[in-house]
mmCIF file of C-alpha atoms and ligand atoms in Angstrom:
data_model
loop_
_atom_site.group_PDB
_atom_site.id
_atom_site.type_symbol
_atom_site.label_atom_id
_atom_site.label_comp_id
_atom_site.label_asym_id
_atom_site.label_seq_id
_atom_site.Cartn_x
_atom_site.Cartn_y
_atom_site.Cartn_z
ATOM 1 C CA UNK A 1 0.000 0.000 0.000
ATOM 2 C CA UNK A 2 1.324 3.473 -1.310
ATOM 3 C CA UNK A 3 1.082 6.254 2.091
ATOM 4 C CA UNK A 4 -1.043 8.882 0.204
ATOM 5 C CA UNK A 5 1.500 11.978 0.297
ATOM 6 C CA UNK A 6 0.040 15.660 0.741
ATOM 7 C CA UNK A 7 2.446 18.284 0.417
ATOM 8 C CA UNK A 8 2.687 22.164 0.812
ATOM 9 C CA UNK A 9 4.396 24.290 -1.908
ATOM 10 C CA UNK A 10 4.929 27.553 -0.234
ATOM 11 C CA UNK A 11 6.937 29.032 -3.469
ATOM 12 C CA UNK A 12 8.025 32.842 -2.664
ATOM 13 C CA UNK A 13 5.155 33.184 0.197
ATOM 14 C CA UNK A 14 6.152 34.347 4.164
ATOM 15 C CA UNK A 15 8.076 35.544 6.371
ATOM 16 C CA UNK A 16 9.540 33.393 9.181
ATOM 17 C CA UNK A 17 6.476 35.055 11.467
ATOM 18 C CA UNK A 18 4.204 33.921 9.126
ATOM 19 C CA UNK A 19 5.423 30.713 8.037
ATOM 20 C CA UNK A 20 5.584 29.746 11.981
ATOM 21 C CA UNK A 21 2.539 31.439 12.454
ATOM 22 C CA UNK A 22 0.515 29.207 9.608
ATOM 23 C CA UNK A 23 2.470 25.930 11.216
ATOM 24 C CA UNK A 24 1.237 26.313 14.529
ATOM 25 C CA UNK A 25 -2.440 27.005 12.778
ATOM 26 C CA UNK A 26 -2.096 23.602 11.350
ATOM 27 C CA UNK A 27 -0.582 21.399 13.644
ATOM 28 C CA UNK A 28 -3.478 20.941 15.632
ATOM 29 C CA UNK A 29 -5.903 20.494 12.774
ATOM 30 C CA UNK A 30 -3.878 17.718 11.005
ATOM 31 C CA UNK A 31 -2.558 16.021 14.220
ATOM 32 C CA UNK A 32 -4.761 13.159 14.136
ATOM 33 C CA UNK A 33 -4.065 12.154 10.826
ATOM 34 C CA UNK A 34 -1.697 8.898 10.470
ATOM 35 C CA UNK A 35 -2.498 8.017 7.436
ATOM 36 C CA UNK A 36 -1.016 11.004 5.038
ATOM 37 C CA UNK A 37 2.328 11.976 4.977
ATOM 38 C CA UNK A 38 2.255 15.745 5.272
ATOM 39 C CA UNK A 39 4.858 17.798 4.164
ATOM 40 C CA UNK A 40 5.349 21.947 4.523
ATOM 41 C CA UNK A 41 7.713 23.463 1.950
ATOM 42 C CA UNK A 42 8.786 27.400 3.077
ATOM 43 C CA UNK A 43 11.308 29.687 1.631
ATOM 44 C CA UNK A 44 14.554 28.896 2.928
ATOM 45 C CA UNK A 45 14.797 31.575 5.554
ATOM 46 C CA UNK A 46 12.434 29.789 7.345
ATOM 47 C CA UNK A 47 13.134 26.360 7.487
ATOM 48 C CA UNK A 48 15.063 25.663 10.268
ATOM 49 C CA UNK A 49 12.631 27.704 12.713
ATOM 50 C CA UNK A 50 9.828 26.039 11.406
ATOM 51 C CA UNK A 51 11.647 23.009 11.693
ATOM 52 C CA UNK A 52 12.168 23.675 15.666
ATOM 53 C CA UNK A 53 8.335 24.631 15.445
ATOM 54 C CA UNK A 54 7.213 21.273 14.035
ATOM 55 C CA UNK A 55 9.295 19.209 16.659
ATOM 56 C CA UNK A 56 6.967 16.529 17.944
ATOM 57 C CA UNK A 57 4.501 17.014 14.976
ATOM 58 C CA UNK A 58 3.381 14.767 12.241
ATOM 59 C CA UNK A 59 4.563 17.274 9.600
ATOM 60 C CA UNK A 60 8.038 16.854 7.235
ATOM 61 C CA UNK A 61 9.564 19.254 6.186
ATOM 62 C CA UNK A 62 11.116 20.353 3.210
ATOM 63 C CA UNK A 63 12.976 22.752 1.029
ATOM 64 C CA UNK A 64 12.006 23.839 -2.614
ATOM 65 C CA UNK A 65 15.101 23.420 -4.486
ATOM 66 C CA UNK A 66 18.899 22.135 -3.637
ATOM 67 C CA UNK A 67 21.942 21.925 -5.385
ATOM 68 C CA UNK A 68 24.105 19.000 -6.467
ATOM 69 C CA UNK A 69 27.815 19.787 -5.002
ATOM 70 C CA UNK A 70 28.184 19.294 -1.157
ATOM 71 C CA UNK A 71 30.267 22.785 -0.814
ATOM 72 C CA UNK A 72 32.629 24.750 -2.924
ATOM 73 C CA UNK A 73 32.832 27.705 -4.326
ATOM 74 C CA UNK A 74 28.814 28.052 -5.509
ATOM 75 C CA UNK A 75 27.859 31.701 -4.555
ATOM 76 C CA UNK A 76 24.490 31.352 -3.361
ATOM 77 C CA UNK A 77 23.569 27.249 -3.589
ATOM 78 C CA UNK A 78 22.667 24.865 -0.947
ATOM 79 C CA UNK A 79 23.746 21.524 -0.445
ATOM 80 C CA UNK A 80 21.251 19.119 0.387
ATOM 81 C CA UNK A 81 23.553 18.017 3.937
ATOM 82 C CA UNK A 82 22.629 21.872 5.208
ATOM 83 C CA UNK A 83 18.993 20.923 4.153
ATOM 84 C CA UNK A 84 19.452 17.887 6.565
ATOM 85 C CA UNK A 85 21.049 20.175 8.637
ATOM 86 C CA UNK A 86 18.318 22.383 8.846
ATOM 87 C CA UNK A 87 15.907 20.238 9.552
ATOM 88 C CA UNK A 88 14.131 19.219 6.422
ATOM 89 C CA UNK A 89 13.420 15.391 5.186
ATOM 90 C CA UNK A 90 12.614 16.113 1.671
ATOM 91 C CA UNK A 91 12.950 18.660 -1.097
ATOM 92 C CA UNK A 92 11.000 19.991 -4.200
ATOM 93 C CA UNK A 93 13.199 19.130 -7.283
ATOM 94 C CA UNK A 94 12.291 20.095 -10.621
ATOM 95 C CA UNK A 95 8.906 22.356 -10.153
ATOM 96 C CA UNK A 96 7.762 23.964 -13.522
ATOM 97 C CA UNK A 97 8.219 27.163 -12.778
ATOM 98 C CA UNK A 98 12.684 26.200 -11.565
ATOM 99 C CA UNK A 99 12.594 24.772 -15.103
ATOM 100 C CA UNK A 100 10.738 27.941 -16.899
ATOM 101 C CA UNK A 101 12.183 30.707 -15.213
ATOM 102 C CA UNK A 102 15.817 29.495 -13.781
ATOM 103 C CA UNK A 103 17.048 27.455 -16.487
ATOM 104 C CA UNK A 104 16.604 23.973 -15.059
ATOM 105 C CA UNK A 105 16.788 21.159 -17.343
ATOM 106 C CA UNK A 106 16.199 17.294 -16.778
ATOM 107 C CA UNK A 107 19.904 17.028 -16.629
ATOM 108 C CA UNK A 108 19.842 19.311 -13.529
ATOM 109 C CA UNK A 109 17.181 17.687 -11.874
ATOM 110 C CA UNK A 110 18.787 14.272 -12.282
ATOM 111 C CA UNK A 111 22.140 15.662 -10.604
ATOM 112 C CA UNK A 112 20.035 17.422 -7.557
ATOM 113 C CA UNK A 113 17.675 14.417 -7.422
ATOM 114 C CA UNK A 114 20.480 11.787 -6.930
ATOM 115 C CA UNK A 115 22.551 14.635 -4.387
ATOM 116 C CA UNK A 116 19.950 14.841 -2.562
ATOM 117 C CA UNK A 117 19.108 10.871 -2.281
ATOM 118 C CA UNK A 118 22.546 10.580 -1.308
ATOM 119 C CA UNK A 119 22.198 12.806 1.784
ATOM 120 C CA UNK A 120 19.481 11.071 2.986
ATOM 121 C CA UNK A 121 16.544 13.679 1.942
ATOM 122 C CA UNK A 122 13.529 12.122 -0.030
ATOM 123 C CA UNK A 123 12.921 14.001 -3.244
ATOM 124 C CA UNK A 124 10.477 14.804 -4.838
ATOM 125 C CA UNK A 125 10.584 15.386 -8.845
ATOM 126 C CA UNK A 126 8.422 17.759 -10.828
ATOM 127 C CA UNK A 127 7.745 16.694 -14.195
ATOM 128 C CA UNK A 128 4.438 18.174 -16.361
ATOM 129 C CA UNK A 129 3.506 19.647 -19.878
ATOM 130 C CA UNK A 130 2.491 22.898 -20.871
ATOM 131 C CA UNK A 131 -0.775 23.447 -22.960
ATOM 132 C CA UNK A 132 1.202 24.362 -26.220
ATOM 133 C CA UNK A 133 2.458 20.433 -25.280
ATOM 134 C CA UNK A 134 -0.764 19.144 -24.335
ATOM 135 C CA UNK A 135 -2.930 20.738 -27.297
ATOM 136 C CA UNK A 136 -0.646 19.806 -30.216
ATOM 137 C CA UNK A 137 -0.667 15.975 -28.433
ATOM 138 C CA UNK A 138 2.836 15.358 -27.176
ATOM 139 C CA UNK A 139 2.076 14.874 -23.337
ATOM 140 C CA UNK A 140 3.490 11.450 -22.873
ATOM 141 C CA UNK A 141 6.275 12.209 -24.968
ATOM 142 C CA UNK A 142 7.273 15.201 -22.624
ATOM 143 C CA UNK A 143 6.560 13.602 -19.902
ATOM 144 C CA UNK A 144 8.360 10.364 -20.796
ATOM 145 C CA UNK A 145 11.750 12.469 -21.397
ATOM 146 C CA UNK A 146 11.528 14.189 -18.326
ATOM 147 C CA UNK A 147 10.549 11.381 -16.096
ATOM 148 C CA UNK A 148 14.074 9.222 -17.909
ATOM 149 C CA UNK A 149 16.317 12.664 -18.069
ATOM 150 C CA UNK A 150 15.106 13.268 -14.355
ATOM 151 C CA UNK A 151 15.947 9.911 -12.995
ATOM 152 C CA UNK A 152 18.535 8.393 -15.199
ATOM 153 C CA UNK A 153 20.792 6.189 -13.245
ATOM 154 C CA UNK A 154 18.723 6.189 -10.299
ATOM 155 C CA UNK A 155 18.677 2.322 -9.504
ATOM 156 C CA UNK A 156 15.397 0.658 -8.781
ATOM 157 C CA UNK A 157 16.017 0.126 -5.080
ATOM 158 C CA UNK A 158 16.204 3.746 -4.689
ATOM 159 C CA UNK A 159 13.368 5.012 -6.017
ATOM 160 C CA UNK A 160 12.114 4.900 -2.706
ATOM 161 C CA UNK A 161 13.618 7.665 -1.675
ATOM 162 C CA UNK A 162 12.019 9.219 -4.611
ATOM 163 C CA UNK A 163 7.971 10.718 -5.095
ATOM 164 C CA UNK A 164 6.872 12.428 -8.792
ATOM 165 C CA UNK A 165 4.743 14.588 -8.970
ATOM 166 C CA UNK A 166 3.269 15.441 -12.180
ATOM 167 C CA UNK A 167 2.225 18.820 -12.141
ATOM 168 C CA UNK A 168 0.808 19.895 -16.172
ATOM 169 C CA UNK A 169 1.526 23.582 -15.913
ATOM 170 C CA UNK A 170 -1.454 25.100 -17.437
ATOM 171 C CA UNK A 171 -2.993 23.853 -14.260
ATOM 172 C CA UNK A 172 -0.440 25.527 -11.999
ATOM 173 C CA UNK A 173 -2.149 28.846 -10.246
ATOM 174 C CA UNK A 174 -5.083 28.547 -12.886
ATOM 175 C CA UNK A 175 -7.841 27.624 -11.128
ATOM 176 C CA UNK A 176 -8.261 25.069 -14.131
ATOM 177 C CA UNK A 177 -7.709 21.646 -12.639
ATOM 178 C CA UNK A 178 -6.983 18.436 -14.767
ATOM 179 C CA UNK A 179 -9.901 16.741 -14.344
ATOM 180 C CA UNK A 180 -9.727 13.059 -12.306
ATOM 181 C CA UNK A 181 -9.541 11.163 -15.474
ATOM 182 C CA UNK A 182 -7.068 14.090 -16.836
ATOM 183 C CA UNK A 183 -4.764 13.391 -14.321
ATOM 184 C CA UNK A 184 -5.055 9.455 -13.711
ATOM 185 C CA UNK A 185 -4.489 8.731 -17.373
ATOM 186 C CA UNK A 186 -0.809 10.629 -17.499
ATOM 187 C CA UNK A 187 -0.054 8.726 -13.601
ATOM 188 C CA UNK A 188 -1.140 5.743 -14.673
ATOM 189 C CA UNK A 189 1.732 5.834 -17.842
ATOM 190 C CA UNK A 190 4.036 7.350 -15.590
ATOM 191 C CA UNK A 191 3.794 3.929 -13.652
ATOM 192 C CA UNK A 192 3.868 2.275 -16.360
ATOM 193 C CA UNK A 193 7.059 3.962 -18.156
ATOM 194 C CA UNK A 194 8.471 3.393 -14.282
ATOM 195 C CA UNK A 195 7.460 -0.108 -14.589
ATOM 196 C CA UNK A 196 9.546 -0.553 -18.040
ATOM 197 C CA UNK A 197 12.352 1.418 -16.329
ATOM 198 C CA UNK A 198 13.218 0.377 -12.941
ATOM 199 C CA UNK A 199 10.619 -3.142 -13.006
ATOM 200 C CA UNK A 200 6.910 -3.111 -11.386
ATOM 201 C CA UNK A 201 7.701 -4.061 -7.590
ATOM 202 C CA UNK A 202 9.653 -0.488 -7.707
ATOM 203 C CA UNK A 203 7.016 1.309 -10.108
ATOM 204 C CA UNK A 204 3.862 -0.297 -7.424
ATOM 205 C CA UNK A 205 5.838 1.370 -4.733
ATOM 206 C CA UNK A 206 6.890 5.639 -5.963
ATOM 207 C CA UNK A 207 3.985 7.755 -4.762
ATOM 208 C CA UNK A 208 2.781 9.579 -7.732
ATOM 209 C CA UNK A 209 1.589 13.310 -6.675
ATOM 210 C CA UNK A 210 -1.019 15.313 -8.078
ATOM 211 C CA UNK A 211 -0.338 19.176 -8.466
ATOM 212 C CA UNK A 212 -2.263 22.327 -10.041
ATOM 213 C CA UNK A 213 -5.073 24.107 -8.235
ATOM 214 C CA UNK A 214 -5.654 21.125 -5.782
ATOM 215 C CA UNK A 215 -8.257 22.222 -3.567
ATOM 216 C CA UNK A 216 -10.451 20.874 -0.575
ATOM 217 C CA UNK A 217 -13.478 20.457 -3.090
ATOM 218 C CA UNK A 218 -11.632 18.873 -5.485
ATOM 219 C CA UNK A 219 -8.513 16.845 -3.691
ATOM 220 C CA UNK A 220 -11.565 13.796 -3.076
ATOM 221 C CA UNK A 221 -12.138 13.074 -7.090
ATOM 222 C CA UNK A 222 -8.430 13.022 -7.636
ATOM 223 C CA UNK A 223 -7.534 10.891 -4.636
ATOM 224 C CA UNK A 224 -9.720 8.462 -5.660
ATOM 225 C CA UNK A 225 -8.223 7.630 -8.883
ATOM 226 C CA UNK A 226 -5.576 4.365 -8.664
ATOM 227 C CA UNK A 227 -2.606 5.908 -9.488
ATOM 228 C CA UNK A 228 -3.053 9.532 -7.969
ATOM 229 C CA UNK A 229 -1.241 9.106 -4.510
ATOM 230 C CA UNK A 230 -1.009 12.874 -2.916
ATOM 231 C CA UNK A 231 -1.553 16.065 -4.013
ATOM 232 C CA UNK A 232 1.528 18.760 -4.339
ATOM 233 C CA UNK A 233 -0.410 21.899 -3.107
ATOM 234 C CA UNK A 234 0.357 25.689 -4.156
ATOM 235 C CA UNK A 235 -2.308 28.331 -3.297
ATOM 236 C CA UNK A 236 -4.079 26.054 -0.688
ATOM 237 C CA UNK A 237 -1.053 25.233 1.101
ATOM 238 C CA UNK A 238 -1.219 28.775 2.497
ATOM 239 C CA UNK A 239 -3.586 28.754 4.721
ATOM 240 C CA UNK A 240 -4.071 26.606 7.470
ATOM 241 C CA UNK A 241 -7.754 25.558 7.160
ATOM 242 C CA UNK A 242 -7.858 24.566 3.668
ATOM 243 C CA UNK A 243 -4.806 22.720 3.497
ATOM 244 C CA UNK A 244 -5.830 20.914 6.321
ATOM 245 C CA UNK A 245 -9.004 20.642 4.272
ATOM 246 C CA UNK A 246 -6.876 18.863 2.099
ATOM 247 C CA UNK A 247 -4.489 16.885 4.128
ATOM 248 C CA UNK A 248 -7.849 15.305 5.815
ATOM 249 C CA UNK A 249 -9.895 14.512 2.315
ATOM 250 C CA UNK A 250 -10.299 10.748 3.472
ATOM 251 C CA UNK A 251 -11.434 12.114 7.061
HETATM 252 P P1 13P B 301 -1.392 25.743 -7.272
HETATM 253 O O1 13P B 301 -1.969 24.736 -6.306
HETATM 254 O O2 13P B 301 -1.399 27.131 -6.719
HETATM 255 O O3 13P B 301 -2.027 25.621 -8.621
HETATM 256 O O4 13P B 301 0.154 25.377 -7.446
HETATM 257 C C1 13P B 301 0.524 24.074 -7.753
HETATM 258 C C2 13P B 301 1.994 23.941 -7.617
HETATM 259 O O5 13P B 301 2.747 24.469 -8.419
HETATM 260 C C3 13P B 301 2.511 23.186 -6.468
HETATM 261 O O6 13P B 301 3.864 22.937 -6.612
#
């Protein structure tokens, strides 16, 4: 049995204030819950003090990006150890909008995916289409390159230290969800293509997220497909009562 995943993408949102402030709002609402794995991602100014503030809590913690190298002379990078360090079990690899505005490729995301496995953090890898990709009918060929660039070399055993999450961009801060069959058609080959890759014991194990305008109305439908296993929240995420909304769909 896959551990449905929900997960918290704070992007550029919060101060350390606020991002404690919206951690202690959820804590109690989500505390309960066994059954997700729950996951907070804040700016990196604030994740080691929400870290100390989620001590004791059923909520991970994790960064939005990392680099590959484990120090050096990188002005401005951080190595996956310092995200460790700081308190975080997983990190955000690969999100749409790293790979549209800040150059990242799937050769990047391999390098930080497999850095990042190797410090111990789980990672989770972004992979999704854009609408010029989707209308003109090359979604599984996208996806397929960036799901082998992303995790060539990545040995089957492995894998599960590692969640997807597809994430089509035209849904991303849209409002325009993919609908449940949408979505569960493009996990179900990504499971398949994972099955062909690393075998099906590995492929029946990876968590495959959902991500783009998840919502408490809508998280049910989605979560309910086979292959959907979480949801990789934005806008929701920011606020305590609807991502708890979110975290307890099943409840
Ligand atoms: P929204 O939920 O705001 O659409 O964002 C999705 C996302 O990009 C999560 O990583």
């Amino acid at each position: 049995m896959r551990k449905p995943v929900i997960a918290g993408n704070w992007k550029l949102f919060k101060s350390i204030a606020e991002s404690i402030a919206l951690v202690d709002g959820l804590k109690p609402l989500v505390e309960k819950n066994r059954d997700v794995e729950i996951v907070v991602a804040p700016v990196f100014t604030a994740l080691n003090r929400v870290s100390e503030a989620l001590k004791g809590s059923n909520i991970n913690l994790a960064a939005q990006d990392c680099f590959w190298e484990e120090e050096g002379a990188f002005t401005g990078e951080v190595a996956p150890k310092l995200l460790k360090d700081a308190g975080c079990s997983h990190v955000i690899i690969g999100h749409s909008e790293r790979r549209q505005y800040f150059g990242e490729t799937d050769a990047t995301v391999n390098k930080k995916a497999k850095a990042a496995i190797s410090a111990g953090l789980t990672a989770i890898v972004c992979v999704g289409e854009t609408l010029e990709e989707r209308e003109s009918g090359r979604t599984f060929s996208v996806i397929e390159t960036q799901i082998q660039g992303s995790l060539d070399g990545i040995p089957a055993e492995t894998l599960a230290n590692v969640i997807i999450a597809y994430e089509p961009v035209w849904a991303i801060g849209t409002g325009k969800t993919a609908s449940d069959d949408q979505a569960q058609e493009v996990h179900s080959f990504i499971r398949g293509l994972l099955s062909r890759l690393s075998g099906v014991t590995a492929a029946e194990n990876v968590r495959i997220l959902y991500g783009g305008s998840v919502k408490p109305d809508n998280v049910k439908g989605l979560m309910g497909q086979s292959d959907i296993d979480g949801a990789l929240v934005g806008g929701a995420s920011l606020k305590a009562d609807s991502f708890a909304a979110i975290v307890n769909f099943n409840a």
